[in-house]
């Protein structure tokens, strides 16, 4: 008799704990969605938490140092720096790098052929 009572109590306590765990999960899950919505609305109201760099370079602009680096590493297409054309076969050893102002910002323009391939990149000093 005592064994049956112990077994029944253990089964009842396991069922009770299971029901309690499932109930708490659903109660806390609803609160979780509510908390996430509150946080998202507060972030949207106050703006971004991080600071952005106000001096960031726009994607169609590059520095003169980047142009110098691309010539040094080898060109894939011809480039035009101001009025000076640099062909892709130009050797970095013979190129006069004093023509490029490394501290300046250059805007880029891509010249495409009829197939959509880049044939030349124009760099214009800003």
mmCIF file of C-alpha atoms in Angstrom:
data_model
loop_
_atom_site.group_PDB
_atom_site.id
_atom_site.type_symbol
_atom_site.label_atom_id
_atom_site.label_comp_id
_atom_site.label_asym_id
_atom_site.label_seq_id
_atom_site.Cartn_x
_atom_site.Cartn_y
_atom_site.Cartn_z
ATOM 1 C CA UNK A 1 0.000 0.000 0.000
ATOM 2 C CA UNK A 2 2.775 2.367 0.887
ATOM 3 C CA UNK A 3 4.509 1.699 -2.453
ATOM 4 C CA UNK A 4 1.332 2.522 -4.378
ATOM 5 C CA UNK A 5 0.914 5.769 -2.456
ATOM 6 C CA UNK A 6 4.553 6.771 -3.098
ATOM 7 C CA UNK A 7 4.222 5.975 -6.792
ATOM 8 C CA UNK A 8 0.971 7.950 -7.074
ATOM 9 C CA UNK A 9 2.496 10.966 -5.294
ATOM 10 C CA UNK A 10 5.530 10.925 -7.575
ATOM 11 C CA UNK A 11 3.356 10.748 -10.707
ATOM 12 C CA UNK A 12 1.135 13.585 -9.458
ATOM 13 C CA UNK A 13 4.154 15.761 -8.627
ATOM 14 C CA UNK A 14 5.751 15.135 -12.059
ATOM 15 C CA UNK A 15 2.487 16.034 -13.814
ATOM 16 C CA UNK A 16 2.085 19.134 -11.617
ATOM 17 C CA UNK A 17 5.662 20.287 -12.311
ATOM 18 C CA UNK A 18 5.213 19.689 -16.047
ATOM 19 C CA UNK A 19 1.983 21.701 -16.150
ATOM 20 C CA UNK A 20 3.603 24.455 -14.094
ATOM 21 C CA UNK A 21 6.631 24.590 -16.424
ATOM 22 C CA UNK A 22 4.480 24.748 -19.560
ATOM 23 C CA UNK A 23 2.263 27.445 -18.022
ATOM 24 C CA UNK A 24 5.260 29.547 -16.991
ATOM 25 C CA UNK A 25 6.737 29.182 -20.467
ATOM 26 C CA UNK A 26 3.637 30.589 -22.139
ATOM 27 C CA UNK A 27 3.209 33.360 -19.551
ATOM 28 C CA UNK A 28 6.830 34.457 -19.859
ATOM 29 C CA UNK A 29 6.756 34.083 -23.659
ATOM 30 C CA UNK A 30 3.953 36.654 -23.894
ATOM 31 C CA UNK A 31 5.920 39.013 -21.644
ATOM 32 C CA UNK A 32 9.020 38.437 -23.766
ATOM 33 C CA UNK A 33 7.266 39.629 -26.935
ATOM 34 C CA UNK A 34 5.903 42.647 -25.067
ATOM 35 C CA UNK A 35 9.376 43.507 -23.704
ATOM 36 C CA UNK A 36 10.980 43.221 -27.139
ATOM 37 C CA UNK A 37 8.310 45.495 -28.629
ATOM 38 C CA UNK A 38 8.875 48.106 -25.897
ATOM 39 C CA UNK A 39 12.642 48.062 -26.433
ATOM 40 C CA UNK A 40 12.259 48.344 -30.220
ATOM 41 C CA UNK A 41 9.872 51.283 -29.944
ATOM 42 C CA UNK A 42 12.175 53.104 -27.501
ATOM 43 C CA UNK A 43 15.181 52.595 -29.775
ATOM 44 C CA UNK A 44 13.159 53.890 -32.726
ATOM 45 C CA UNK A 45 12.019 56.948 -30.725
ATOM 46 C CA UNK A 46 15.477 57.887 -29.451
ATOM 47 C CA UNK A 47 17.445 57.016 -32.574
ATOM 48 C CA UNK A 48 20.520 54.880 -32.954
ATOM 49 C CA UNK A 49 22.535 53.942 -29.895
ATOM 50 C CA UNK A 50 25.880 54.087 -31.707
ATOM 51 C CA UNK A 51 27.677 57.156 -33.047
ATOM 52 C CA UNK A 52 28.151 57.377 -36.766
ATOM 53 C CA UNK A 53 31.241 58.809 -38.389
ATOM 54 C CA UNK A 54 30.268 62.113 -39.976
ATOM 55 C CA UNK A 55 33.442 62.104 -42.081
ATOM 56 C CA UNK A 56 32.683 58.801 -43.790
ATOM 57 C CA UNK A 57 33.571 58.663 -47.464
ATOM 58 C CA UNK A 58 30.661 58.238 -49.868
ATOM 59 C CA UNK A 59 30.902 54.952 -51.828
ATOM 60 C CA UNK A 60 31.567 56.646 -55.188
ATOM 61 C CA UNK A 61 34.538 58.517 -53.745
ATOM 62 C CA UNK A 62 38.049 57.224 -53.074
ATOM 63 C CA UNK A 63 41.201 58.695 -51.637
ATOM 64 C CA UNK A 64 44.315 59.302 -53.683
ATOM 65 C CA UNK A 65 46.071 56.690 -51.564
ATOM 66 C CA UNK A 66 43.563 54.073 -52.764
ATOM 67 C CA UNK A 67 44.343 54.981 -56.382
ATOM 68 C CA UNK A 68 48.070 54.710 -55.659
ATOM 69 C CA UNK A 69 47.490 51.297 -54.082
ATOM 70 C CA UNK A 70 45.465 50.023 -57.033
ATOM 71 C CA UNK A 71 48.204 51.076 -59.470
ATOM 72 C CA UNK A 72 50.858 49.448 -57.283
ATOM 73 C CA UNK A 73 48.892 46.179 -57.059
ATOM 74 C CA UNK A 74 48.148 46.114 -60.796
ATOM 75 C CA UNK A 75 45.172 47.467 -62.701
ATOM 76 C CA UNK A 76 42.306 45.423 -64.103
ATOM 77 C CA UNK A 77 41.108 48.240 -66.400
ATOM 78 C CA UNK A 78 42.447 51.495 -67.764
ATOM 79 C CA UNK A 79 42.003 54.495 -65.486
ATOM 80 C CA UNK A 80 41.835 58.219 -66.137
ATOM 81 C CA UNK A 81 43.134 60.485 -63.363
ATOM 82 C CA UNK A 82 42.066 64.004 -64.257
ATOM 83 C CA UNK A 83 43.459 64.230 -67.805
ATOM 84 C CA UNK A 84 46.117 61.513 -67.476
ATOM 85 C CA UNK A 85 45.308 58.071 -68.872
ATOM 86 C CA UNK A 86 46.931 55.094 -67.173
ATOM 87 C CA UNK A 87 46.607 51.840 -69.093
ATOM 88 C CA UNK A 88 46.207 48.527 -67.324
ATOM 89 C CA UNK A 89 49.574 47.408 -68.707
ATOM 90 C CA UNK A 90 51.405 50.291 -66.964
ATOM 91 C CA UNK A 91 54.209 49.084 -64.727
ATOM 92 C CA UNK A 92 54.213 50.512 -61.179
ATOM 93 C CA UNK A 93 57.991 50.830 -61.427
ATOM 94 C CA UNK A 94 57.798 53.333 -64.291
ATOM 95 C CA UNK A 95 54.689 55.269 -63.211
ATOM 96 C CA UNK A 96 55.146 58.781 -61.774
ATOM 97 C CA UNK A 97 53.135 58.659 -58.526
ATOM 98 C CA UNK A 98 53.648 62.393 -57.916
ATOM 99 C CA UNK A 99 50.705 62.962 -60.295
ATOM 100 C CA UNK A 100 48.346 61.653 -57.596
ATOM 101 C CA UNK A 101 47.584 63.644 -54.453
ATOM 102 C CA UNK A 102 47.382 60.921 -51.792
ATOM 103 C CA UNK A 103 45.463 63.166 -49.371
ATOM 104 C CA UNK A 104 42.824 64.276 -51.884
ATOM 105 C CA UNK A 105 39.412 62.736 -52.437
ATOM 106 C CA UNK A 106 38.523 61.677 -55.986
ATOM 107 C CA UNK A 107 35.035 60.987 -57.305
ATOM 108 C CA UNK A 108 34.709 57.931 -59.517
ATOM 109 C CA UNK A 109 32.876 57.379 -62.767
ATOM 110 C CA UNK A 110 32.729 54.002 -64.478
ATOM 111 C CA UNK A 111 32.810 53.830 -68.287
ATOM 112 C CA UNK A 112 31.037 50.702 -69.560
ATOM 113 C CA UNK A 113 30.984 49.047 -72.972
ATOM 114 C CA UNK A 114 27.842 47.743 -74.684
ATOM 115 C CA UNK A 115 28.125 44.445 -72.772
ATOM 116 C CA UNK A 116 28.123 46.181 -69.385
ATOM 117 C CA UNK A 117 31.803 45.522 -68.711
ATOM 118 C CA UNK A 118 33.947 48.247 -67.173
ATOM 119 C CA UNK A 119 36.412 49.549 -69.747
ATOM 120 C CA UNK A 120 37.734 52.575 -67.853
ATOM 121 C CA UNK A 121 37.429 54.262 -64.473
ATOM 122 C CA UNK A 122 37.595 58.060 -64.328
ATOM 123 C CA UNK A 123 38.906 59.696 -61.166
ATOM 124 C CA UNK A 124 38.134 63.399 -60.811
ATOM 125 C CA UNK A 125 39.734 65.349 -57.971
ATOM 126 C CA UNK A 126 37.224 67.095 -55.715
#
